[in-house]
Amino acid sequence: EVQLVESGGGLVQPGGSLRLSCVGSGFTFSKYWMDWVRQAPGKGLEWVANIKEDGSEKNYVDSVKGRFTISRDNAKNSLYLQMNSLRAEDTAVYYCVRESTSSEGGSWGQGTRVTVSS
Amino acid sequence: EIVLTQSPGTLSLSPGERATLSCRASQSVRRSYLAWYQQKPGQSPRLLIYGVSSRATGIPDRFSGSGSGTDFTLTISRLEPEDFAVYYCQQYSAAPDTFGQGTKVEIK
């Protein structure tokens, strides 16, 4: 069974930093693109970033470029999101996502909540 | 960036009725990399359809996806009580991946 378990969320002041982690199991982690997707309270889904299987390609939504960094450690089946210079508008539940492929559907974790507030 | 526009914003239907949800892309979605999700309050999104028309594991066959290019449809053939939720489409063919704004299917 595919499982994705996020951790690292919490309350942080504006301008602060937080590092989210996600551990995958039940699949070969190194063979999939991995994403972070967020959902602000009462809002829709927003894709944040993704990273290629070997970490050689990374993409970000414009609103987090220069502030967030996605990375992975395939030896540890782990995905990370380093979030710096946090703003109130970054408040959301952050989901770790294994992307769908042409032949297989993706999977989502349960999410970790990030609150940016003074 | 590919912008996805879902319609209608809200769909009011009764159990047993057919639901048709639309997702229109601002440019062609390559490789058929379009997915549909269902989300209920307090829950993570649940993958229903990937690759435009492939049902995810465990998804009932009353859910079906179709379309190509810029126009895509999610159809629920007969609504069950547990199907009333918010539905999102997503394209993952070109970065940045993007989601539609959602369609709420509510009980009439």
Tab-separated table of N, CA, C and O in Angstrom, chain A residues 2-61:
chain	number	residue	atom	x	y	z
A	2	VAL	N	0.571	2.154	-0.909
A	2	VAL	CA	1.322	3.415	-0.980
A	2	VAL	C	0.960	4.289	0.212
A	2	VAL	O	-0.210	4.483	0.517
A	3	GLN	N	1.991	4.804	0.862
A	3	GLN	CA	1.775	5.739	1.972
A	3	GLN	C	2.727	6.919	1.853
A	3	GLN	O	3.901	6.752	1.502
A	4	LEU	N	2.210	8.098	2.142
A	4	LEU	CA	3.001	9.321	2.191
A	4	LEU	C	2.666	9.995	3.512
A	4	LEU	O	1.499	10.275	3.788
A	5	VAL	N	3.701	10.240	4.315
A	5	VAL	CA	3.477	10.815	5.638
A	5	VAL	C	4.287	12.097	5.777
A	5	VAL	O	5.520	12.072	5.748
A	6	GLU	N	3.559	13.204	5.901
A	6	GLU	CA	4.183	14.512	6.045
A	6	GLU	C	4.415	14.848	7.511
A	6	GLU	O	3.685	14.374	8.389
A	7	SER	N	5.407	15.701	7.739
A	7	SER	CA	5.667	16.217	9.078
A	7	SER	C	6.360	17.563	8.955
A	7	SER	O	6.793	17.951	7.852
A	8	GLY	N	6.463	18.274	10.071
A	8	GLY	CA	7.212	19.514	10.094
A	8	GLY	C	6.381	20.779	10.106
A	8	GLY	O	6.932	21.877	10.215
A	9	GLY	N	5.072	20.654	9.979
A	9	GLY	CA	4.227	21.839	10.018
A	9	GLY	C	4.154	22.442	11.415
A	9	GLY	O	4.634	21.849	12.384
A	10	GLY	N	3.564	23.622	11.489
A	10	GLY	CA	3.424	24.274	12.780
A	10	GLY	C	3.163	25.756	12.635
A	10	GLY	O	2.888	26.245	11.532
A	11	LEU	N	3.274	26.454	13.763
A	11	LEU	CA	3.065	27.899	13.800
A	11	LEU	C	4.416	28.599	13.701
A	11	LEU	O	5.359	28.268	14.441
A	12	VAL	N	4.530	29.561	12.803
A	12	VAL	CA	5.779	30.301	12.607
A	12	VAL	C	5.439	31.766	12.373
A	12	VAL	O	4.384	32.087	11.809
A	13	GLN	N	6.324	32.637	12.809
A	13	GLN	CA	6.097	34.068	12.612
A	13	GLN	C	6.420	34.484	11.179
A	13	GLN	O	7.241	33.832	10.509
A	14	PRO	N	5.797	35.568	10.718
A	14	PRO	CA	6.142	36.083	9.385
A	14	PRO	C	7.639	36.344	9.290
A	14	PRO	O	8.257	36.867	10.224
A	15	GLY	N	8.216	35.951	8.151
A	15	GLY	CA	9.647	36.079	7.958
A	15	GLY	C	10.441	34.872	8.421
A	15	GLY	O	11.643	34.765	8.131
A	16	GLY	N	9.775	33.966	9.097
A	16	GLY	CA	10.457	32.782	9.630
A	16	GLY	C	10.613	31.678	8.607
A	16	GLY	O	10.252	31.821	7.434
A	17	SER	N	11.162	30.555	9.074
A	17	SER	CA	11.441	29.408	8.205
A	17	SER	C	10.857	28.142	8.800
A	17	SER	O	10.650	28.035	10.014
A	18	LEU	N	10.622	27.183	7.912
A	18	LEU	CA	10.096	25.888	8.312
A	18	LEU	C	10.543	24.882	7.268
A	18	LEU	O	10.667	25.224	6.070
A	19	ARG	N	10.807	23.656	7.692
A	19	ARG	CA	11.159	22.605	6.760
A	19	ARG	C	10.159	21.461	6.876
A	19	ARG	O	10.029	20.867	7.948
A	20	LEU	N	9.466	21.194	5.786
A	20	LEU	CA	8.528	20.087	5.744
A	20	LEU	C	9.229	18.835	5.219
A	20	LEU	O	10.106	18.922	4.360
A	21	SER	N	8.811	17.691	5.739
A	21	SER	CA	9.339	16.407	5.287
A	21	SER	C	8.197	15.482	4.916
A	21	SER	O	7.082	15.615	5.428
A	22	CYS	N	8.498	14.559	4.044
A	22	CYS	CA	7.521	13.556	3.624
A	22	CYS	C	8.266	12.247	3.404
A	22	CYS	O	9.257	12.219	2.665
A	23	VAL	N	7.796	11.192	4.031
A	23	VAL	CA	8.398	9.871	3.835
A	23	VAL	C	7.421	8.994	3.070
A	23	VAL	O	6.242	8.886	3.454
A	24	GLY	N	7.900	8.398	2.001
A	24	GLY	CA	7.074	7.521	1.188
A	24	GLY	C	7.386	6.058	1.438
A	24	GLY	O	8.529	5.695	1.730
A	25	SER	N	6.358	5.213	1.321
A	25	SER	CA	6.552	3.773	1.460
A	25	SER	C	5.546	3.049	0.585
A	25	SER	O	4.542	3.637	0.155
A	26	GLY	N	5.838	1.786	0.304
A	26	GLY	CA	4.921	0.985	-0.500
A	26	GLY	C	5.124	1.144	-1.999
A	26	GLY	O	4.333	0.616	-2.780
A	27	PHE	N	6.158	1.885	-2.404
A	27	PHE	CA	6.466	2.049	-3.823
A	27	PHE	C	7.945	2.413	-3.950
A	27	PHE	O	8.607	2.734	-2.966
A	28	THR	N	8.453	2.339	-5.177
A	28	THR	CA	9.861	2.670	-5.428
A	28	THR	C	9.979	4.178	-5.579
A	28	THR	O	9.745	4.742	-6.657
A	29	PHE	N	10.328	4.837	-4.495
A	29	PHE	CA	10.303	6.299	-4.394
A	29	PHE	C	11.089	6.967	-5.521
A	29	PHE	O	10.668	7.974	-6.093
A	30	SER	N	12.237	6.392	-5.850
A	30	SER	CA	13.159	7.016	-6.809
A	30	SER	C	12.651	6.994	-8.242
A	30	SER	O	13.294	7.569	-9.129
A	31	LYS	N	11.519	6.378	-8.498
A	31	LYS	CA	11.012	6.263	-9.866
A	31	LYS	C	9.904	7.266	-10.181
A	31	LYS	O	9.313	7.211	-11.272
A	32	TYR	N	9.599	8.162	-9.248
A	32	TYR	CA	8.470	9.064	-9.448
A	32	TYR	C	8.845	10.532	-9.241
A	32	TYR	O	9.627	10.879	-8.344
A	33	TRP	N	8.225	11.389	-10.073
A	33	TRP	CA	8.205	12.808	-9.762
A	33	TRP	C	7.394	12.965	-8.476
A	33	TRP	O	6.407	12.272	-8.254
A	34	MET	N	7.805	13.923	-7.654
A	34	MET	CA	7.117	14.196	-6.402
A	34	MET	C	6.775	15.677	-6.328
A	34	MET	O	7.524	16.534	-6.824
A	35	ASP	N	5.641	15.976	-5.706
A	35	ASP	CA	5.125	17.346	-5.658
A	35	ASP	C	4.785	17.761	-4.223
A	35	ASP	O	4.533	16.918	-3.351
A	36	TRP	N	4.706	19.052	-4.038
A	36	TRP	CA	4.042	19.653	-2.891
A	36	TRP	C	2.861	20.461	-3.433
A	36	TRP	O	3.011	21.236	-4.386
A	37	VAL	N	1.715	20.266	-2.804
A	37	VAL	CA	0.497	21.001	-3.143
A	37	VAL	C	-0.048	21.570	-1.840
A	37	VAL	O	0.024	20.911	-0.804
A	38	ARG	N	-0.598	22.765	-1.873
A	38	ARG	CA	-1.126	23.360	-0.648
A	38	ARG	C	-2.574	23.803	-0.820
A	38	ARG	O	-3.053	23.989	-1.947
A	39	GLN	N	-3.226	23.981	0.318
A	39	GLN	CA	-4.610	24.435	0.325
A	39	GLN	C	-4.800	25.381	1.504
A	39	GLN	O	-4.742	24.965	2.657
A	40	ALA	N	-5.003	26.652	1.184
A	40	ALA	CA	-5.261	27.651	2.215
A	40	ALA	C	-6.661	27.425	2.797
A	40	ALA	O	-7.526	26.836	2.123
A	41	PRO	N	-6.896	27.892	4.019
A	41	PRO	CA	-8.206	27.678	4.651
A	41	PRO	C	-9.360	28.164	3.784
A	41	PRO	O	-9.376	29.322	3.345
A	42	GLY	N	-10.299	27.268	3.499
A	42	GLY	CA	-11.478	27.619	2.724
A	42	GLY	C	-11.240	27.860	1.243
A	42	GLY	O	-12.153	28.316	0.538
A	43	LYS	N	-10.041	27.571	0.764
A	43	LYS	CA	-9.690	27.827	-0.640
A	43	LYS	C	-9.474	26.524	-1.403
A	43	LYS	O	-9.555	25.428	-0.853
A	44	GLY	N	-9.154	26.686	-2.692
A	44	GLY	CA	-8.905	25.536	-3.536
A	44	GLY	C	-7.472	25.036	-3.433
A	44	GLY	O	-6.681	25.500	-2.605
A	45	LEU	N	-7.153	24.089	-4.299
A	45	LEU	CA	-5.834	23.486	-4.303
A	45	LEU	C	-4.860	24.328	-5.116
A	45	LEU	O	-5.218	24.841	-6.183
A	46	GLU	N	-3.642	24.456	-4.621
A	46	GLU	CA	-2.600	25.190	-5.334
A	46	GLU	C	-1.337	24.346	-5.389
A	46	GLU	O	-0.768	23.990	-4.358
A	47	TRP	N	-0.889	24.040	-6.598
A	47	TRP	CA	0.369	23.341	-6.776
A	47	TRP	C	1.512	24.269	-6.388
A	47	TRP	O	1.510	25.454	-6.741
A	48	VAL	N	2.492	23.752	-5.646
A	48	VAL	CA	3.583	24.584	-5.136
A	48	VAL	C	4.898	24.312	-5.871
A	48	VAL	O	5.584	25.237	-6.319
A	49	ALA	N	5.267	23.035	-5.966
A	49	ALA	CA	6.572	22.696	-6.552
A	49	ALA	C	6.597	21.212	-6.889
A	49	ALA	O	5.819	20.422	-6.341
A	50	ASN	N	7.501	20.855	-7.802
A	50	ASN	CA	7.750	19.438	-8.030
A	50	ASN	C	9.210	19.197	-8.340
A	50	ASN	O	9.986	20.125	-8.588
A	51	ILE	N	9.606	17.922	-8.272
A	51	ILE	CA	10.996	17.537	-8.461
A	51	ILE	C	11.046	16.216	-9.210
A	51	ILE	O	10.283	15.293	-8.933
A	52	LYS	N	11.959	16.151	-10.152
A	52	LYS	CA	12.127	14.973	-10.976
A	52	LYS	C	12.648	13.797	-10.153
A	52	LYS	O	13.178	13.993	-9.057
A	53	GLU	N	12.531	12.601	-10.743
A	53	GLU	CA	12.919	11.375	-10.037
A	53	GLU	C	14.315	11.451	-9.422
A	53	GLU	O	14.536	11.029	-8.275
A	54	ASP	N	15.277	11.985	-10.173
A	54	ASP	CA	16.662	12.017	-9.694
A	54	ASP	C	17.059	13.370	-9.102
A	54	ASP	O	18.222	13.614	-8.795
A	55	GLY	N	16.088	14.265	-8.986
A	55	GLY	CA	16.350	15.572	-8.397
A	55	GLY	C	16.969	16.582	-9.352
A	55	GLY	O	17.294	17.699	-8.949
A	56	SER	N	17.124	16.218	-10.614
A	56	SER	CA	17.833	17.076	-11.565
A	56	SER	C	16.973	18.213	-12.115
A	56	SER	O	17.498	19.131	-12.746
A	57	GLU	N	15.676	18.154	-11.923
A	57	GLU	CA	14.792	19.209	-12.390
A	57	GLU	C	13.790	19.569	-11.300
A	57	GLU	O	13.205	18.686	-10.667
A	58	LYS	N	13.631	20.862	-11.095
A	58	LYS	CA	12.704	21.358	-10.074
A	58	LYS	C	11.889	22.496	-10.674
A	58	LYS	O	12.418	23.295	-11.458
A	59	ASN	N	10.626	22.568	-10.292
A	59	ASN	CA	9.749	23.627	-10.764
A	59	ASN	C	8.985	24.207	-9.591
A	59	ASN	O	8.680	23.483	-8.634
A	60	TYR	N	8.659	25.511	-9.683
A	60	TYR	CA	7.978	26.197	-8.593
A	60	TYR	C	6.872	27.097	-9.142
A	60	TYR	O	6.992	27.657	-10.246
A	61	VAL	N	5.839	27.295	-8.333
A	61	VAL	CA	4.864	28.323	-8.654
A	61	VAL	C	5.525	29.680	-8.404
A	61	VAL	O	6.411	29.807	-7.540
